[in-house]
Each structure stands twice: as structure tokens, then as C-alpha cells.
C-alpha positions as YAML, in Angstrom:
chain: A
units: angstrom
residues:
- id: 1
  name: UNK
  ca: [-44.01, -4.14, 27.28]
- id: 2
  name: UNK
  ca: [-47.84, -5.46, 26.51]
- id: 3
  name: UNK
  ca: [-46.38, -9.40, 26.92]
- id: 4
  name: UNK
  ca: [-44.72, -8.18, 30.64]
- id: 5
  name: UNK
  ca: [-47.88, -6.57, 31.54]
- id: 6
  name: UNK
  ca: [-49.83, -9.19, 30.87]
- id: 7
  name: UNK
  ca: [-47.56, -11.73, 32.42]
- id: 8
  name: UNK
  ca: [-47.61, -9.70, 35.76]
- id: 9
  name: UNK
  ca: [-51.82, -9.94, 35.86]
- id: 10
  name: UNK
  ca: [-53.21, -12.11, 38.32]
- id: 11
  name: UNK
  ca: [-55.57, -13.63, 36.14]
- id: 12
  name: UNK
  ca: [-58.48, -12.75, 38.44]
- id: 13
  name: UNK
  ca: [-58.54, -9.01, 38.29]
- id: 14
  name: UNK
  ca: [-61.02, -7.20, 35.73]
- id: 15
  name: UNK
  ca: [-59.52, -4.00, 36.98]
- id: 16
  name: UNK
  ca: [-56.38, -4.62, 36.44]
- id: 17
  name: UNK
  ca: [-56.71, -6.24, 32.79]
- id: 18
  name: UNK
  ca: [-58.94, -3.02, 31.83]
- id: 19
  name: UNK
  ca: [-56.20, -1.28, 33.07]
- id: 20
  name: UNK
  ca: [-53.36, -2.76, 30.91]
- id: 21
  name: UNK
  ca: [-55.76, -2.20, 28.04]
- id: 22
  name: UNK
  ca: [-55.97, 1.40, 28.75]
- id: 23
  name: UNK
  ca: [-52.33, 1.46, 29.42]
- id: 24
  name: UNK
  ca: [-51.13, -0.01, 25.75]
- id: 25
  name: UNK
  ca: [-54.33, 0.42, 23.46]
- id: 26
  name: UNK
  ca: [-53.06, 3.46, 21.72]
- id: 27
  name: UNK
  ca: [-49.91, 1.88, 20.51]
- id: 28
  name: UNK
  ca: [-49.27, 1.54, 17.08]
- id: 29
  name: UNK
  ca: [-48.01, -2.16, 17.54]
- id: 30
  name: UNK
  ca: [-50.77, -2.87, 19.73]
- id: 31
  name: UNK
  ca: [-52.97, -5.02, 17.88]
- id: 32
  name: UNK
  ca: [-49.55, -6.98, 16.29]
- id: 33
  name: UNK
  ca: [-48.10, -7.24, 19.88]
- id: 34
  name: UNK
  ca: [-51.61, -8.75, 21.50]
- id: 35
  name: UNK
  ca: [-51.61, -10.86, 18.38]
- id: 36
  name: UNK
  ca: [-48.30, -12.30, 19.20]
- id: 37
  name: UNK
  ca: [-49.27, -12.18, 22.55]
- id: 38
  name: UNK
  ca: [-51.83, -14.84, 21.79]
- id: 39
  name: UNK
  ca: [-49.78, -17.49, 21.14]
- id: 40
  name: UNK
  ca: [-47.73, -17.79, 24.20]
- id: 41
  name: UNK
  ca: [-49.92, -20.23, 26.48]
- id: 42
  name: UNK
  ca: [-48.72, -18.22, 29.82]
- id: 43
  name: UNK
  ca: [-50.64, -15.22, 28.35]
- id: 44
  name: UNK
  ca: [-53.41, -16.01, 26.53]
- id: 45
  name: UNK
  ca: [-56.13, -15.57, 29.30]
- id: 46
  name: UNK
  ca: [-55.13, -12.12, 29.24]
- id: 47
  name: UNK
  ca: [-54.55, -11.46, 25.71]
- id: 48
  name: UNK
  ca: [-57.83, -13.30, 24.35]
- id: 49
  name: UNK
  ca: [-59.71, -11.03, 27.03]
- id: 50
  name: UNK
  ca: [-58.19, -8.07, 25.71]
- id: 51
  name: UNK
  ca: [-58.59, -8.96, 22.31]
- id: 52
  name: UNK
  ca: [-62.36, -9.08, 23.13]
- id: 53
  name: UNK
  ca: [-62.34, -5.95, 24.84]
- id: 54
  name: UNK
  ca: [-60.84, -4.11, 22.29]
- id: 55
  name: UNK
  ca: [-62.69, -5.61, 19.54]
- id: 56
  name: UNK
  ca: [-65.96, -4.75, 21.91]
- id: 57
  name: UNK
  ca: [-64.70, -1.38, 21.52]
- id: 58
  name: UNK
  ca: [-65.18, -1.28, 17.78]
- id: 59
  name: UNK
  ca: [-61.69, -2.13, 16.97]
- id: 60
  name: UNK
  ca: [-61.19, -3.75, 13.64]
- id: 61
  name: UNK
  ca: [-58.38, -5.97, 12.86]
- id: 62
  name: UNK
  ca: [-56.11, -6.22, 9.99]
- id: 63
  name: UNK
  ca: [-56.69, -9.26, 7.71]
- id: 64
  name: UNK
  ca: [-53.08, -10.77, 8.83]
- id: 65
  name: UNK
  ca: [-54.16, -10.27, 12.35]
- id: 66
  name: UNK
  ca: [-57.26, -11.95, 11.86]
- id: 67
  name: UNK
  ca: [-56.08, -14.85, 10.13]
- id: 68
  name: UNK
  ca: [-53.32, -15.25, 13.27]
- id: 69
  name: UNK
  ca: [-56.09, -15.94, 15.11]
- id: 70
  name: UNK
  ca: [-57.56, -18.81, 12.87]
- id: 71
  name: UNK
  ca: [-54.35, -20.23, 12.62]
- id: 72
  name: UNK
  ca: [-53.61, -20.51, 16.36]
- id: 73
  name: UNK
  ca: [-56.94, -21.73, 17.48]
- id: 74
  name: UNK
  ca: [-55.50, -25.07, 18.03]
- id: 75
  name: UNK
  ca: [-52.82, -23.55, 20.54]
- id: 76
  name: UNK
  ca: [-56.08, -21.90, 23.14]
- id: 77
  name: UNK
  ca: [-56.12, -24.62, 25.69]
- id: 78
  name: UNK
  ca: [-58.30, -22.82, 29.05]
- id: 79
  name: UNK
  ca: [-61.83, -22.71, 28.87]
- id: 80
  name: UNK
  ca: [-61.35, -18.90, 29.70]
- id: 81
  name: UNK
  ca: [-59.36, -18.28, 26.66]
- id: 82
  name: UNK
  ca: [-61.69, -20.17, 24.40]
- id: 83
  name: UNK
  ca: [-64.86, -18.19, 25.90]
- id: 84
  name: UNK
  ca: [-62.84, -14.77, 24.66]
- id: 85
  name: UNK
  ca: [-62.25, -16.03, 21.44]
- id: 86
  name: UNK
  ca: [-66.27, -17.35, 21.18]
- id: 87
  name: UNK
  ca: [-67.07, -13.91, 22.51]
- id: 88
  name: UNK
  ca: [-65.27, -12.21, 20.02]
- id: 89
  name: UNK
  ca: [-66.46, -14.17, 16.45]
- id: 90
  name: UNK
  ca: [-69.00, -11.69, 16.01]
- id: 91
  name: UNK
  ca: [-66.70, -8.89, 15.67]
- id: 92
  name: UNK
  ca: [-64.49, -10.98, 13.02]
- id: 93
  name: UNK
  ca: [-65.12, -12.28, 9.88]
- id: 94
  name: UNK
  ca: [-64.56, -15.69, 9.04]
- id: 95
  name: UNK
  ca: [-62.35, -16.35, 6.18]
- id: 96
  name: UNK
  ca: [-63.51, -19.61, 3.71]
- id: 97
  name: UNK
  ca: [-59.83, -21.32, 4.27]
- id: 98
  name: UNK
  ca: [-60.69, -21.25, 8.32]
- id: 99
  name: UNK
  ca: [-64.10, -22.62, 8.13]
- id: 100
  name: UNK
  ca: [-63.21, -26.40, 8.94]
- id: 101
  name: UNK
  ca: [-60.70, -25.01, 11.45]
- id: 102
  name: UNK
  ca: [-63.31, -22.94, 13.28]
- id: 103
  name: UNK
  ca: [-65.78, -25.54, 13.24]
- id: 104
  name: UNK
  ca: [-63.15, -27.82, 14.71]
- id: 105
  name: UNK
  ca: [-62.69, -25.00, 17.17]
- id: 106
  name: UNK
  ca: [-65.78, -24.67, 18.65]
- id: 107
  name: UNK
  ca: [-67.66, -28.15, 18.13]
- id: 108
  name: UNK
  ca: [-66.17, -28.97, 21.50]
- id: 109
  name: UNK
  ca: [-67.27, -26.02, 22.97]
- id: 110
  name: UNK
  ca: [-70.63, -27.87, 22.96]
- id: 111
  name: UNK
  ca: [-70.01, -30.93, 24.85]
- id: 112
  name: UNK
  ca: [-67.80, -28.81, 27.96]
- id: 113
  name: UNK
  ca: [-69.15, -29.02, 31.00]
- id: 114
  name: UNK
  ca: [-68.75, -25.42, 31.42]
- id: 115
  name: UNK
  ca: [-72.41, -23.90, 30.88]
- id: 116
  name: UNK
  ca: [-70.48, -20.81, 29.82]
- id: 117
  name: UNK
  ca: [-68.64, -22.57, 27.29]
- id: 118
  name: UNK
  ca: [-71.68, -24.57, 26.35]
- id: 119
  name: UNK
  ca: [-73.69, -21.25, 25.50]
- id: 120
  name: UNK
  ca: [-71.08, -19.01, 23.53]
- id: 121
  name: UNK
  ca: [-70.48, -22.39, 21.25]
- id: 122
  name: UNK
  ca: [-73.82, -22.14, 20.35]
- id: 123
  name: UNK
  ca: [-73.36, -18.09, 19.61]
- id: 124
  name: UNK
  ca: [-70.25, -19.31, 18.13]
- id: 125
  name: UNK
  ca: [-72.00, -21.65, 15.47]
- id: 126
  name: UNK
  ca: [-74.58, -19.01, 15.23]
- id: 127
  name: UNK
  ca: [-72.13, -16.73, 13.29]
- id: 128
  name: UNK
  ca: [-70.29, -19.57, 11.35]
- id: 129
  name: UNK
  ca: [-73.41, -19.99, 10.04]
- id: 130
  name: UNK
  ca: [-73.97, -16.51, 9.54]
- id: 131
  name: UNK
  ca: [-71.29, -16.30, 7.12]
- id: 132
  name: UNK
  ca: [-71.63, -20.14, 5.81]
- id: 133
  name: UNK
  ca: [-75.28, -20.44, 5.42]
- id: 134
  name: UNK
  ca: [-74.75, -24.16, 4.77]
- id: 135
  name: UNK
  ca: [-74.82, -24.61, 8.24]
- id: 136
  name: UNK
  ca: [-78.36, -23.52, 8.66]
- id: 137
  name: UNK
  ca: [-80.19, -27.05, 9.12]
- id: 138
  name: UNK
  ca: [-78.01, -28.15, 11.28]
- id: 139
  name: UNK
  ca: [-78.03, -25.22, 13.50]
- id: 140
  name: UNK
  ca: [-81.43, -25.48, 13.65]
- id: 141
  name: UNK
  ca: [-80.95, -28.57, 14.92]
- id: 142
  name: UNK
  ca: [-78.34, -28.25, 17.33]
- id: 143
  name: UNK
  ca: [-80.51, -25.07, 18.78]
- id: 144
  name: UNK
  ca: [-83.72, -27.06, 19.13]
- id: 145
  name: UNK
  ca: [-81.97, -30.32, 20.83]
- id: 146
  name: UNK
  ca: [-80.63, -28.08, 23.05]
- id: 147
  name: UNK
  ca: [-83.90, -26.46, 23.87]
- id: 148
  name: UNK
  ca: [-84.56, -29.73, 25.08]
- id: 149
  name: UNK
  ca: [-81.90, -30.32, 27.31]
- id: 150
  name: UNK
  ca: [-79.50, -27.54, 28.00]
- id: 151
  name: UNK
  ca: [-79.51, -25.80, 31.04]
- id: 152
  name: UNK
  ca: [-81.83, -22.80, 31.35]
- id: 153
  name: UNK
  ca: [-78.54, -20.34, 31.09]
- id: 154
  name: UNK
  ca: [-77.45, -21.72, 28.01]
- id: 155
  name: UNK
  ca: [-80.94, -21.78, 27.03]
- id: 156
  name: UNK
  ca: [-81.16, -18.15, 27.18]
- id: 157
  name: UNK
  ca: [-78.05, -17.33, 25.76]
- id: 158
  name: UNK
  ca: [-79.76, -19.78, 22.29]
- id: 159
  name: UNK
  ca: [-83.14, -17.84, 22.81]
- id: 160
  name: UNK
  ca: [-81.07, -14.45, 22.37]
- id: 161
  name: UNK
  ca: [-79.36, -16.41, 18.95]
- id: 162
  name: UNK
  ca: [-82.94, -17.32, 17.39]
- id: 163
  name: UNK
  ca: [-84.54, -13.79, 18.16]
- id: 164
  name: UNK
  ca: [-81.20, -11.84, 16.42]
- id: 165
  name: UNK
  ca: [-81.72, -14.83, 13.57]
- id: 166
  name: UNK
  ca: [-85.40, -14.09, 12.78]
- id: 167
  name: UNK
  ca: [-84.85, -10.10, 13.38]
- id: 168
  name: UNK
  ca: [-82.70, -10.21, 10.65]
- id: 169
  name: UNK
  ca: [-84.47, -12.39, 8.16]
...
């Protein structure tokens, strides 16, 4: 049911995506089904946005459900899917086995030449390094070259990254 409503979005509607969510979000299967969902490549626009809406919504995954996602980063191809699942790493934890896999994940986010894209890498390194503090030099690093160069939205989005860093040193 979740996998035939997504299918029948029109990938353009935020109205009609909040409205499948509202539709299936008290399921019992519906964090397993949007899971699933997330591999098919014809759905995973709208199943990475929902999965960011509902984890916006304080939703908290199972640890299977989680790791699904690590596992499958490889398979989100569309710069729209990979913004959901940037948008959503602060809402899950990263497990230790997924760290490399992550890292692969977004390291490309940083070259696109999608500003968007660009700018939730960044918040997407910020919470890898959040978790694995070993990548605090080089985040530094990566924030302050791009304080040099980046475009003033990304910039902005970085600015927002350093003042939630030092408010909670």
C-alpha cells in the first residue's frame, strides 16, 4: 500500500507526499515498509523524504532499520534522495561498522554542483564527526576552506554548524 502510494506521487508535490505520510504513518509496518521502500530506485525520492519527515517528527528507528539505511547508501542515486538522507543524519546514530561507508556517502556531497547538496554535506560531516571525534581537524578544515570559497548559502548553512559546535562545547 505505502510502495503504490508512493509510486503514484508526482515527485513535485509537498502536499501530496505530507499527505501519504499522514495516510500510512500510524501503521505498525510503517517504518519496515518505508525501509524497504528505500531501496527500490523508482521510490526513493519519496521514501527518503518521508523518512525525514517522520524522523523530523521525533520518530526513532529500530536498530535493523537504521542499519538498512547504512547498508543501502550506495543504492541513493538523485541528488534529492541524497539531500533527505543528509537531512536526516542528525536524527540517527551512526553505527562504528558504517563509518567508512558514510564517509564514502557524503564526501561527494561536497564537490556537487548542487549548493544544496554542497551545504547538508557539510551538516552531514558535522555529525560524523559528532559521533567520531577523529574527524575534528579535518572538519575544521573543510569548514574554513569553504569559508573561503563556498557560496554564501552554503556558507550559512556551515556558520549554523560552527555556532551549534561551540554552543555545545
Amino acid at each position: 500500500m505505502l510502495r503504490k502510494a508512493i509510486k503514484a506521487w508526482d515527485m513535485k508535490s509537498s502536499k501530496d507526499i505530507r499527505a501519504v505520510y499522514e495516510q500510512f504513518k500510524e501503521a505498525d509496518n510503517f517504518q519496515s515498509d518505508l525501509t524497504n521502500a528505500l531501496t527500490d530506485p523508482s521510490l526513493q525520492r519519496g521514501a527518503t523524504w518521508l523518512l525525514k519527515h517522520h524522523l523530523e517528527n521525533q520518530a526513532v528507528l529500530k536498530t535493523s532499520e537504521t542499519r538498512s539505511i547504512y547498508q543501502n547508501l550506495g543504492l541513493f542515486t538523485h541528488w534529492e534522495s541524497k539531500l533527505h538522507i543528509l537531512q536526516s543524519l542528525e536524527y540517527l546514530s551512526i553505527p562504528k561498522e558504517f563509518k567508512a561507508t558514510l564517509e564514502l556517502f557524503i564526501r561527494p556531497c561536497l564537490k556537487s554542483k548542487k549548493k544544496l547538496l554542497r551545504a547538508w554535506g557539510y551538516h552531514g560531516f558535522y555529525h560524523l564527526n559528532k559521533t567520531f571525534p577523529e574527524y575534528s581537524k579535518e572538519t575544521d578544515l573543510l569548514f574554513q576552506n569553504a569559508m573561503l570559497d563556498e557560496s554564501p548559502s552554503v556558507i550559512a548553512r556551515i556558520k549554523n554548524l560552527i555556532k551549534s559546535r561551540e554552543n555545545q562545547a
